[in-house]
Amino acid sequence: MRTFLLSLLLWALAAWPAAATSLDKGKRIALVIGNAAYKSSPLANPLNDARAVSDSLRRLGFKVISLENASQKQMFDATREFGDQLKDGVGLFYYAGHGVQVKGRNFLVPVDAHIEREDEVAYKAFDIGQVLEKMESAKNPLNIVILDACRNNPFTRGARSGASGLAQMDAPTGSIIAFATAPGAEAADGAGNNGLYTSHLLRNMNTPGLKVEDVFKRTRVAVRQASNGRQIPWESTSLEGDFFFTGNAGASTASAALPADLDQEMWQLVAESGKPSAYRAYLERFPNGRYAEQARVQAAQPVAAAAPSGTGVAATATLGRQNVARSSGGFSFSEEEAKMDRATAAGREVAFERTLASLDCAPARRQARVQLKLSESGGGQFSVALAQRLRQAGMKVGQAGGYVVQGTVSSTANRHHLLRVNEVSVNAALSLISASGQEVASAMGREESYAGADVSNAFLELVQAQATDMASQLITQLCRPS
């Protein structure tokens, strides 16, 4: 299975073009919708967000169709107008407001929608699939879909699916779909003039020389940091060329997007990742770079494997603590040092052990029977790692009659055209469902790293890290007093 996974990732990287073609040709068309004036649950920021995005896109050369507090019919009519103008151009769709998933389909909620039951959503809301179909029919070279629609949604209360947030969507050829947070998770409406996601998106869209994928990557990093990891944006992409919002007028792709200091640019991204594989990728790219010595120290961090089935908690905790660097005054539980610890495999191990040791958990929950039913790309490696962690906590994994962990796990691999290193990522959105069908816990996250030539080990490194974090989130919520 590992051989198959490695072959799949290497194929994806080999297929990545060495020099991508420019997609910044023809007209630019955008449809921007902000819905906020809901009768039952109004939102503060979607109108501000939509207006700010519209203004920014106009300055960037887009013809913008704008809607505010739209009905279902208005959304449909605007999408038809948008689709009619897409041919041979660049299309962008932005939505801020309530959104809901039902049976794996994503719907945007009009302000006039009166939805009392889950089976009414498909008839009273707006299916995002209609936008994708218009884009596909236009056969234009590039489409961008941005959904800031993951706010806590009252329309799903009591729904049979129990699903929150939006469902994962695969980007059609020549498109990129960006979510304000991971599939199945929720994003905050925001306390300022703009939502957290859109405020950072606007800043990066207007940064000259950034390729569209890097706009979303920088936005993701900023939102994750600003929310202390509670909100992690997510993208799905199948672009086959390069697009720049600004900074590429009449210039070549390489000269327009090349940062003034590539060494510094890569080091900032690598240091934020904190993964040994990322530091190894930096050393491959800049063996004599100004941060090479720091990178060698970080790349040499020992990788603590997940505890095998049957390994005791105390023994595993000892293993993890042997590999974690101490401060001169002994182990510190300060917030900053804890963040640094969680950036390494051994540090995550210790954090997981501390979580288990601190939980006051009823034996019926601690020793619950759990089945894994995950939709996973990558050969099942994530399921194996998650099962190890749950068993480590005392649960009986694989046995029917108790809880079910369901959700999606996806992995990607591609080539960064400027840094000339490989990149891998793992996204997971999970729910823990009781025997009665109720969601009792949920977890989401994204792990990514530069991989250099070490694609297979980098991917497994991310899987172990993500599985540890997901298990910790699920177990903590399960053991929380009712």
Short mmCIF file of C-alpha atoms in Angstrom, two decimals:
data_model
loop_
_atom_site.label_atom_id
_atom_site.label_comp_id
_atom_site.label_asym_id
_atom_site.label_seq_id
_atom_site.Cartn_x
_atom_site.Cartn_y
_atom_site.Cartn_z
CA MET A 1 0.00 0.00 0.00
CA ARG A 2 2.83 2.38 0.79
CA THR A 3 4.39 1.61 -2.60
CA PHE A 4 1.09 2.45 -4.30
CA LEU A 5 0.84 5.72 -2.35
CA LEU A 6 4.38 6.74 -3.26
CA SER A 7 3.76 5.95 -6.93
CA LEU A 8 0.57 8.03 -6.89
CA LEU A 9 2.29 11.04 -5.36
CA LEU A 10 5.30 10.81 -7.66
CA TRP A 11 3.01 10.58 -10.66
CA ALA A 12 1.21 13.72 -9.58
CA LEU A 13 4.51 15.55 -9.20
CA ALA A 14 5.91 14.30 -12.49
CA ALA A 15 2.79 15.48 -14.27
CA TRP A 16 3.19 19.02 -12.91
CA PRO A 17 4.42 21.28 -15.74
CA ALA A 18 7.93 22.67 -15.38
CA ALA A 19 6.83 26.07 -16.66
CA ALA A 20 3.12 26.73 -16.37
CA THR A 21 1.42 28.86 -18.99
CA SER A 22 -0.26 32.16 -18.16
CA LEU A 23 -4.04 32.10 -17.73
CA ASP A 24 -4.29 35.88 -17.40
CA LYS A 25 -5.80 36.45 -20.83
CA GLY A 26 -9.07 38.03 -21.91
CA LYS A 27 -11.66 39.73 -19.75
CA ARG A 28 -12.21 39.27 -16.02
CA ILE A 29 -15.78 38.64 -14.81
CA ALA A 30 -16.92 38.30 -11.18
CA LEU A 31 -20.18 37.55 -9.40
CA VAL A 32 -20.15 38.69 -5.75
CA ILE A 33 -23.04 37.92 -3.37
CA GLY A 34 -23.37 39.00 0.24
CA ASN A 35 -26.35 37.73 2.27
CA ALA A 36 -26.78 39.02 5.81
CA ALA A 37 -30.38 40.10 6.53
CA TYR A 38 -31.72 36.69 7.56
CA LYS A 39 -34.86 36.96 9.67
CA SER A 40 -33.95 34.21 12.12
CA SER A 41 -30.17 34.63 12.28
CA PRO A 42 -28.78 37.83 10.75
CA LEU A 43 -25.05 38.12 10.15
CA ALA A 44 -22.84 41.14 10.76
CA ASN A 45 -20.16 41.04 8.11
CA PRO A 46 -21.24 39.50 4.76
CA LEU A 47 -22.34 42.83 3.26
CA ASN A 48 -19.11 44.52 4.33
CA ASP A 49 -17.15 41.56 2.98
CA ALA A 50 -18.97 41.48 -0.35
CA ARG A 51 -18.64 45.23 -0.85
CA ALA A 52 -14.93 45.18 -0.03
CA VAL A 53 -14.33 42.26 -2.40
CA SER A 54 -16.34 43.96 -5.17
CA ASP A 55 -14.39 47.20 -4.81
CA SER A 56 -11.08 45.36 -4.79
CA LEU A 57 -11.94 43.25 -7.84
CA ARG A 58 -12.99 46.32 -9.82
CA ARG A 59 -9.61 47.91 -9.09
CA LEU A 60 -8.00 44.66 -10.29
CA GLY A 61 -9.75 44.85 -13.65
CA PHE A 62 -12.84 42.70 -13.06
CA LYS A 63 -16.32 43.52 -14.31
CA VAL A 64 -18.35 42.81 -11.18
CA ILE A 65 -21.98 41.71 -10.86
CA SER A 66 -22.96 42.47 -7.24
CA LEU A 67 -25.90 41.21 -5.21
CA GLU A 68 -26.84 42.01 -1.61
CA ASN A 69 -29.42 40.20 0.51
CA ALA A 70 -30.52 38.20 -2.51
CA SER A 71 -33.50 35.92 -2.99
CA GLN A 72 -33.20 32.48 -4.59
CA LYS A 73 -34.49 33.82 -7.93
CA GLN A 74 -32.10 36.76 -7.87
CA MET A 75 -29.18 34.39 -7.23
CA PHE A 76 -30.25 32.18 -10.13
CA ASP A 77 -30.73 35.10 -12.54
CA ALA A 78 -27.35 36.63 -11.62
CA THR A 79 -25.63 33.26 -12.09
CA ARG A 80 -27.16 32.97 -15.57
CA GLU A 81 -25.93 36.47 -16.46
CA PHE A 82 -22.51 35.62 -15.04
CA GLY A 83 -22.31 32.39 -17.03
CA ASP A 84 -23.26 34.14 -20.29
CA GLN A 85 -20.25 36.46 -19.95
CA LEU A 86 -17.63 33.89 -18.98
CA LYS A 87 -16.47 32.68 -22.39
CA ASP A 88 -12.71 33.17 -23.03
CA GLY A 89 -12.25 35.06 -19.77
CA VAL A 90 -11.38 34.58 -16.11
CA GLY A 91 -14.38 33.93 -13.87
CA LEU A 92 -14.58 34.54 -10.12
CA PHE A 93 -17.52 33.76 -7.82
CA TYR A 94 -17.51 35.03 -4.22
CA TYR A 95 -20.20 34.38 -1.63
CA ALA A 96 -20.49 35.49 2.00
CA GLY A 97 -23.45 34.39 4.08
CA HIS A 98 -25.10 31.25 5.39
CA GLY A 99 -24.38 27.96 3.68
CA VAL A 100 -25.41 24.39 4.40
CA GLN A 101 -24.55 20.89 3.23
CA VAL A 102 -27.16 18.19 2.69
CA LYS A 103 -26.18 14.69 1.57
CA GLY A 104 -22.82 15.89 0.32
CA ARG A 105 -24.22 18.83 -1.69
CA ASN A 106 -23.55 22.46 -0.80
CA PHE A 107 -26.31 25.07 -0.78
CA LEU A 108 -26.13 28.84 -0.31
CA VAL A 109 -29.03 30.21 1.70
CA PRO A 110 -31.04 33.15 0.26
CA VAL A 111 -32.25 35.73 2.76
CA ASP A 112 -35.89 34.93 2.00
CA ALA A 113 -35.51 31.19 2.57
CA HIS A 114 -37.95 29.71 5.08
CA ILE A 115 -36.46 26.30 5.77
CA GLU A 116 -37.87 24.13 8.54
CA ARG A 117 -36.83 20.66 7.38
CA GLU A 118 -33.71 19.24 5.80
CA ASP A 119 -35.58 17.87 2.78
CA GLU A 120 -36.68 21.41 1.88
CA VAL A 121 -33.15 22.78 1.43
CA ALA A 122 -32.75 21.61 -2.17
CA TYR A 123 -35.92 23.50 -3.17
CA LYS A 124 -35.52 26.69 -1.14
CA ALA A 125 -31.76 27.28 -1.20
CA PHE A 126 -29.29 27.79 -4.05
CA ASP A 127 -27.13 24.84 -5.13
CA ILE A 128 -23.50 25.92 -5.62
CA GLY A 129 -23.35 23.24 -8.30
CA GLN A 130 -25.27 25.62 -10.58
CA VAL A 131 -22.32 28.02 -10.53
CA LEU A 132 -19.86 25.23 -11.35
CA GLU A 133 -22.07 24.04 -14.21
CA LYS A 134 -22.15 27.54 -15.74
CA MET A 135 -18.37 27.70 -15.48
CA GLU A 136 -17.97 24.27 -17.07
CA SER A 137 -20.34 25.17 -19.92
CA ALA A 138 -18.37 28.35 -20.66
CA LYS A 139 -15.17 26.32 -21.18
CA ASN A 140 -13.12 29.35 -20.17
CA PRO A 141 -9.50 28.80 -19.11
CA LEU A 142 -9.75 29.76 -15.41
CA ASN A 143 -12.43 29.92 -12.70
CA ILE A 144 -12.12 30.86 -9.04
CA VAL A 145 -14.81 30.04 -6.45
CA ILE A 146 -14.53 31.57 -2.97
CA LEU A 147 -17.01 30.46 -0.30
CA ASP A 148 -17.03 32.36 2.98
CA ALA A 149 -20.18 30.45 3.87
CA CYS A 150 -19.12 28.24 6.76
CA ARG A 151 -20.66 30.21 9.60
CA ASN A 152 -22.66 28.44 12.31
CA ASN A 153 -25.90 27.67 10.50
CA PRO A 154 -29.27 27.48 12.26
CA PHE A 155 -31.00 25.87 9.28
CA THR A 156 -29.39 22.49 10.03
CA ARG A 157 -30.60 22.14 13.61
CA GLY A 158 -32.39 18.88 13.99
CA ALA A 159 -31.36 17.74 10.52
CA ARG A 160 -30.87 13.99 10.08
CA SER A 161 -27.39 14.42 8.66
CA GLY A 162 -26.15 16.43 11.65
CA ALA A 163 -23.51 17.90 9.33
CA SER A 164 -22.09 21.36 9.86
CA GLY A 165 -20.14 23.65 7.58
CA LEU A 166 -19.83 22.82 3.90
CA ALA A 167 -19.01 19.53 2.21
CA GLN A 168 -15.75 18.91 0.42
CA MET A 169 -15.84 19.75 -3.29
CA ASP A 170 -13.40 18.71 -6.01
CA ALA A 171 -12.37 21.53 -8.32
CA PRO A 172 -13.21 20.93 -12.00
CA THR A 173 -10.36 21.21 -14.50
CA GLY A 174 -9.05 24.76 -14.74
CA SER A 175 -10.52 25.95 -11.46
CA ILE A 176 -9.77 26.52 -7.80
CA ILE A 177 -12.35 26.34 -4.99
CA ALA A 178 -11.50 28.09 -1.73
CA PHE A 179 -13.33 27.63 1.59
CA ALA A 180 -13.05 30.01 4.53
CA THR A 181 -12.47 26.94 6.68
CA ALA A 182 -12.05 23.20 6.25
CA PRO A 183 -14.95 21.11 4.90
CA GLY A 184 -17.36 20.17 7.69
CA ALA A 185 -16.07 22.91 9.98
CA GLU A 186 -17.38 26.34 10.93
CA ALA A 187 -15.90 29.81 10.64
CA ALA A 188 -16.63 32.85 12.78
CA ASP A 189 -18.59 35.78 11.37
CA GLY A 190 -15.93 38.09 12.76
CA ALA A 191 -15.94 40.99 15.22
CA GLY A 192 -14.48 43.71 12.97
CA ASN A 193 -15.66 45.35 9.76
CA ASN A 194 -14.76 42.24 7.78
CA GLY A 195 -14.71 38.54 8.54
CA LEU A 196 -11.39 37.01 9.52
CA TYR A 197 -10.96 35.11 6.26
CA THR A 198 -11.98 37.88 3.87
CA SER A 199 -9.85 40.53 5.60
CA HIS A 200 -6.69 38.47 5.00
CA LEU A 201 -7.83 37.41 1.53
CA LEU A 202 -8.19 41.05 0.46
CA ARG A 203 -4.72 41.90 1.68
CA ASN A 204 -3.12 39.06 -0.26
CA MET A 205 -5.20 39.55 -3.42
CA ASN A 206 -3.77 43.05 -3.67
CA THR A 207 -0.15 42.00 -3.10
CA PRO A 208 1.69 42.34 -6.44
CA GLY A 209 3.33 39.28 -7.96
CA LEU A 210 1.49 36.57 -6.01
CA LYS A 211 0.23 33.59 -7.99
CA VAL A 212 -3.41 32.78 -7.15
CA GLU A 213 -2.45 29.61 -5.23
CA ASP A 214 -0.02 31.63 -3.11
CA VAL A 215 -2.73 34.21 -2.38
CA PHE A 216 -4.81 31.47 -0.79
CA LYS A 217 -1.84 29.83 0.89
CA ARG A 218 -0.79 33.05 2.61
CA THR A 219 -4.40 33.69 3.59
CA ARG A 220 -4.62 30.21 5.11
CA VAL A 221 -1.44 30.72 7.15
CA ALA A 222 -2.61 34.12 8.42
CA VAL A 223 -6.10 32.90 9.39
CA ARG A 224 -4.74 29.83 11.13
CA GLN A 225 -2.34 31.99 13.16
CA ALA A 226 -4.95 34.65 13.96
CA SER A 227 -7.47 32.05 15.15
CA ASN A 228 -4.93 29.98 17.09
CA GLY A 229 -5.67 27.02 14.86
CA ARG A 230 -9.45 27.10 15.33
CA GLN A 231 -10.10 28.12 11.71
CA ILE A 232 -8.08 26.63 8.87
CA PRO A 233 -9.01 27.64 5.31
CA TRP A 234 -8.95 24.96 2.63
CA GLU A 235 -8.66 24.82 -1.15
CA SER A 236 -9.17 22.33 -3.96
CA THR A 237 -7.40 23.13 -7.21
CA SER A 238 -6.94 21.73 -10.69
CA LEU A 239 -5.36 24.77 -12.33
CA GLU A 240 -3.18 24.12 -15.35
CA GLY A 241 -1.45 27.49 -15.55
CA ASP A 242 -0.63 30.65 -13.62
CA PHE A 243 -2.88 33.58 -12.73
CA PHE A 244 -2.00 36.78 -10.87
CA PHE A 245 -4.57 39.20 -9.48
CA THR A 246 -2.02 42.00 -9.78
CA GLY A 247 1.62 42.60 -10.60
CA ASN A 248 1.91 40.70 -13.88
CA ALA A 249 1.02 43.33 -16.48
CA GLY A 250 3.17 42.62 -19.53
CA ALA A 251 5.80 40.78 -17.49
CA SER A 252 6.92 37.19 -17.64
CA THR A 253 5.55 34.80 -15.03
CA ALA A 254 8.93 34.22 -13.44
CA SER A 255 9.95 37.88 -13.16
CA ALA A 256 6.51 39.02 -11.93
CA ALA A 257 6.14 36.47 -9.16
CA LEU A 258 9.75 36.18 -8.06
CA PRO A 259 10.14 37.56 -4.52
CA ALA A 260 13.01 39.91 -3.87
CA ASP A 261 14.55 37.35 -1.52
CA LEU A 262 13.62 33.76 -2.37
CA ASP A 263 15.72 32.36 0.49
CA GLN A 264 13.82 34.51 3.00
CA GLU A 265 10.47 33.74 1.36
CA MET A 266 10.95 29.99 1.63
CA TRP A 267 12.35 30.15 5.15
CA GLN A 268 9.30 32.02 6.43
CA LEU A 269 6.98 29.37 4.98
CA VAL A 270 9.14 26.49 6.19
CA ALA A 271 9.45 27.89 9.70
CA GLU A 272 5.68 28.35 9.92
CA SER A 273 5.19 24.73 8.90
CA GLY A 274 7.63 23.47 11.53
CA LYS A 275 7.90 20.04 9.86
CA PRO A 276 11.26 18.20 9.59
CA SER A 277 10.43 17.43 5.95
CA ALA A 278 10.02 21.15 5.26
CA TYR A 279 13.42 21.92 6.75
CA ARG A 280 14.93 19.15 4.64
CA ALA A 281 13.30 20.68 1.56
CA TYR A 282 14.82 24.05 2.43
CA LEU A 283 18.28 22.46 2.65
CA GLU A 284 17.81 20.83 -0.75
CA ARG A 285 16.90 24.18 -2.28
CA PHE A 286 19.38 26.33 -0.33
CA PRO A 287 22.18 24.05 0.98
CA ASN A 288 24.27 27.13 1.79
CA GLY A 289 21.38 29.47 2.60
CA ARG A 290 21.50 31.94 5.44
CA TYR A 291 19.22 29.71 7.53
CA ALA A 292 20.91 26.42 6.60
CA GLU A 293 22.38 25.80 10.04
CA GLN A 294 19.03 26.34 11.76
CA ALA A 295 17.38 24.11 9.19
CA ARG A 296 19.87 21.28 9.84
CA VAL A 297 19.09 21.38 13.55
CA GLN A 298 15.34 21.28 12.94
CA ALA A 299 15.56 18.64 10.20
CA ALA A 300 17.37 16.35 12.64
CA GLN A 301 14.42 16.31 15.06
CA PRO A 302 13.56 12.67 15.81
CA VAL A 303 10.27 11.46 14.41
CA ALA A 304 8.25 9.60 17.06
CA ALA A 305 6.12 6.93 15.44
CA ALA A 306 2.58 6.28 16.59
CA ALA A 307 2.40 3.81 19.42
CA PRO A 308 1.75 0.25 18.25
CA SER A 309 -1.41 -1.49 19.34
CA GLY A 310 -1.14 -2.55 22.95
CA THR A 311 1.54 -0.05 23.96
CA GLY A 312 0.75 1.48 27.31
CA VAL A 313 0.16 5.18 27.77
CA ALA A 314 2.89 5.57 30.32
CA ALA A 315 5.47 3.86 28.12
CA THR A 316 4.58 5.98 25.13
CA ALA A 317 4.71 9.16 27.19
CA THR A 318 8.22 8.23 28.29
CA LEU A 319 9.25 7.68 24.67
CA GLY A 320 7.90 11.07 23.67
CA ARG A 321 9.53 12.92 26.55
CA GLN A 322 12.92 11.49 25.70
CA ASN A 323 12.77 13.23 22.35
CA VAL A 324 11.55 16.67 23.42
CA ALA A 325 14.10 19.42 24.01
CA ARG A 326 13.91 20.84 27.54
CA SER A 327 14.45 24.39 28.61
CA SER A 328 17.21 24.94 31.18
CA GLY A 329 14.66 25.04 33.95
CA GLY A 330 12.98 21.77 33.01
CA PHE A 331 9.87 21.20 30.93
CA SER A 332 7.72 24.30 30.63
CA PHE A 333 3.99 24.31 30.14
CA SER A 334 3.96 27.90 28.90
CA GLU A 335 1.76 28.61 25.91
CA GLU A 336 4.64 29.53 23.61
CA GLU A 337 6.71 26.46 24.41
CA ALA A 338 3.65 24.26 24.05
CA LYS A 339 3.15 25.65 20.54
CA MET A 340 6.75 24.85 19.68
CA ASP A 341 6.41 21.33 21.07
CA ARG A 342 3.32 20.61 18.95
CA ALA A 343 5.29 21.49 15.82
CA THR A 344 7.37 18.32 16.20
CA ALA A 345 6.26 14.70 16.13
CA ALA A 346 7.70 14.05 19.58
CA GLY A 347 6.07 17.21 20.93
CA ARG A 348 2.68 16.15 19.60
CA GLU A 349 3.21 12.80 21.27
CA VAL A 350 3.71 14.46 24.65
CA ALA A 351 0.77 16.82 24.10
CA PHE A 352 -1.44 13.84 23.28
CA GLU A 353 -0.31 12.01 26.42
CA ARG A 354 -1.03 15.08 28.53
CA THR A 355 -4.50 15.26 27.01
CA LEU A 356 -5.21 11.64 27.92
CA ALA A 357 -3.79 12.01 31.41
CA SER A 358 -5.83 15.14 32.16
CA LEU A 359 -9.23 13.82 31.03
CA ASP A 360 -11.79 12.81 33.61
CA CYS A 361 -13.55 10.36 31.34
CA ALA A 362 -16.28 7.85 32.14
CA PRO A 363 -15.03 4.28 31.52
CA ALA A 364 -17.92 3.60 29.13
CA ARG A 365 -16.62 6.40 26.92
CA ARG A 366 -12.92 5.87 27.43
CA GLN A 367 -13.30 2.20 26.48
CA ALA A 368 -15.98 2.67 23.85
CA ARG A 369 -16.26 0.54 20.72
CA VAL A 370 -15.46 2.57 17.62
CA GLN A 371 -15.74 1.88 13.91
CA LEU A 372 -13.90 3.93 11.28
CA LYS A 373 -15.80 4.74 8.09
CA LEU A 374 -13.64 7.29 6.32
CA SER A 375 -13.59 8.39 2.71
CA GLU A 376 -9.85 8.57 2.25
CA SER A 377 -7.42 9.05 -0.60
CA GLY A 378 -3.90 7.77 -0.11
CA GLY A 379 -4.36 4.08 0.62
CA GLY A 380 -5.80 4.15 4.14
CA GLN A 381 -2.69 5.37 5.98
CA PHE A 382 -4.68 7.96 7.93
CA SER A 383 -7.19 5.37 9.16
CA VAL A 384 -4.35 3.18 10.41
CA ALA A 385 -2.73 6.06 12.30
CA LEU A 386 -6.03 7.25 13.80
CA ALA A 387 -6.91 3.74 14.92
CA GLN A 388 -3.55 3.48 16.71
CA ARG A 389 -4.21 6.69 18.62
CA LEU A 390 -7.74 5.72 19.61
CA ARG A 391 -6.53 2.32 20.84
CA GLN A 392 -3.81 4.11 22.76
CA ALA A 393 -6.59 5.98 24.56
CA GLY A 394 -8.23 2.67 25.51
CA MET A 395 -10.91 2.43 22.83
CA LYS A 396 -11.85 -0.78 21.03
CA VAL A 397 -11.43 0.11 17.37
CA GLY A 398 -13.10 -1.92 14.66
CA GLN A 399 -15.96 -3.29 16.74
CA ALA A 400 -19.57 -2.54 15.86
CA GLY A 401 -22.23 -1.42 18.32
CA GLY A 402 -20.69 1.76 19.69
CA TYR A 403 -19.54 4.90 17.94
CA VAL A 404 -18.65 5.57 14.30
CA VAL A 405 -15.97 7.98 13.08
CA GLN A 406 -16.96 9.20 9.63
CA GLY A 407 -15.68 11.93 7.36
CA THR A 408 -13.26 12.70 4.58
CA VAL A 409 -9.49 12.69 4.33
CA SER A 410 -7.79 14.02 1.22
CA SER A 411 -4.16 14.44 0.21
CA THR A 412 -2.49 16.45 -2.52
CA ALA A 413 0.97 16.71 -4.00
CA ASN A 414 2.30 19.30 -6.43
CA ARG A 415 5.35 21.24 -7.45
CA HIS A 416 6.00 24.83 -6.38
CA HIS A 417 7.02 26.48 -9.64
CA LEU A 418 9.14 29.24 -8.07
CA LEU A 419 10.75 27.51 -5.11
CA ARG A 420 11.22 24.35 -7.21
CA VAL A 421 10.42 22.02 -4.33
CA ASN A 422 7.60 19.53 -3.85
CA GLU A 423 4.63 20.21 -1.59
CA VAL A 424 2.25 17.78 0.12
CA SER A 425 -0.85 18.34 2.24
CA VAL A 426 -3.39 16.31 4.21
CA ASN A 427 -6.91 17.59 4.98
CA ALA A 428 -9.30 15.87 7.39
CA ALA A 429 -12.85 16.64 8.54
CA LEU A 430 -14.27 14.02 10.92
CA SER A 431 -17.39 13.43 13.01
CA LEU A 432 -17.91 10.99 15.89
CA ILE A 433 -21.45 9.62 15.67
CA SER A 434 -23.23 7.78 18.49
CA ALA A 435 -25.24 4.58 18.06
CA SER A 436 -28.39 6.74 17.99
CA GLY A 437 -27.05 8.74 15.04
CA GLN A 438 -26.17 11.94 16.94
CA GLU A 439 -22.90 13.78 16.38
CA VAL A 440 -21.09 13.88 19.73
CA ALA A 441 -17.73 15.21 18.52
CA SER A 442 -16.12 16.68 15.43
CA ALA A 443 -12.59 17.47 14.37
CA MET A 444 -10.98 19.17 11.42
CA GLY A 445 -7.56 20.24 10.35
CA ARG A 446 -5.02 20.65 7.62
CA GLU A 447 -1.37 19.63 7.64
CA GLU A 448 1.02 20.66 4.90
CA SER A 449 4.73 20.69 4.28
CA TYR A 450 7.34 21.26 1.66
CA ALA A 451 8.73 17.86 0.86
CA GLY A 452 11.71 18.23 -1.42
CA ALA A 453 12.57 14.80 -2.80
CA ASP A 454 11.23 13.13 0.36
CA VAL A 455 7.60 12.93 -0.78
CA SER A 456 6.62 9.59 0.76
CA ASN A 457 8.10 10.22 4.21
CA ALA A 458 6.79 13.77 4.25
CA PHE A 459 3.29 12.50 3.54
CA LEU A 460 3.48 9.88 6.31
CA GLU A 461 4.83 12.56 8.67
CA LEU A 462 1.75 14.69 7.99
CA VAL A 463 -0.60 11.74 8.40
CA GLN A 464 0.84 10.90 11.83
CA ALA A 465 0.61 14.53 12.96
CA GLN A 466 -2.93 15.01 11.68
CA ALA A 467 -4.17 11.70 13.13
CA THR A 468 -2.77 12.62 16.54
CA ASP A 469 -4.50 16.00 16.52
CA MET A 470 -7.80 14.55 15.27
CA ALA A 471 -7.79 11.84 17.93
CA SER A 472 -7.10 14.41 20.63
CA GLN A 473 -10.01 16.60 19.50
CA LEU A 474 -12.46 13.69 19.27
CA ILE A 475 -11.51 12.14 22.62
CA THR A 476 -11.60 15.48 24.44
CA GLN A 477 -15.12 16.23 23.19
CA LEU A 478 -16.35 12.70 23.85
CA CYS A 479 -15.18 12.81 27.45
CA ARG A 480 -16.59 16.28 28.11
CA PRO A 481 -19.34 16.12 30.77
CA SER A 482 -22.82 16.25 29.24
#
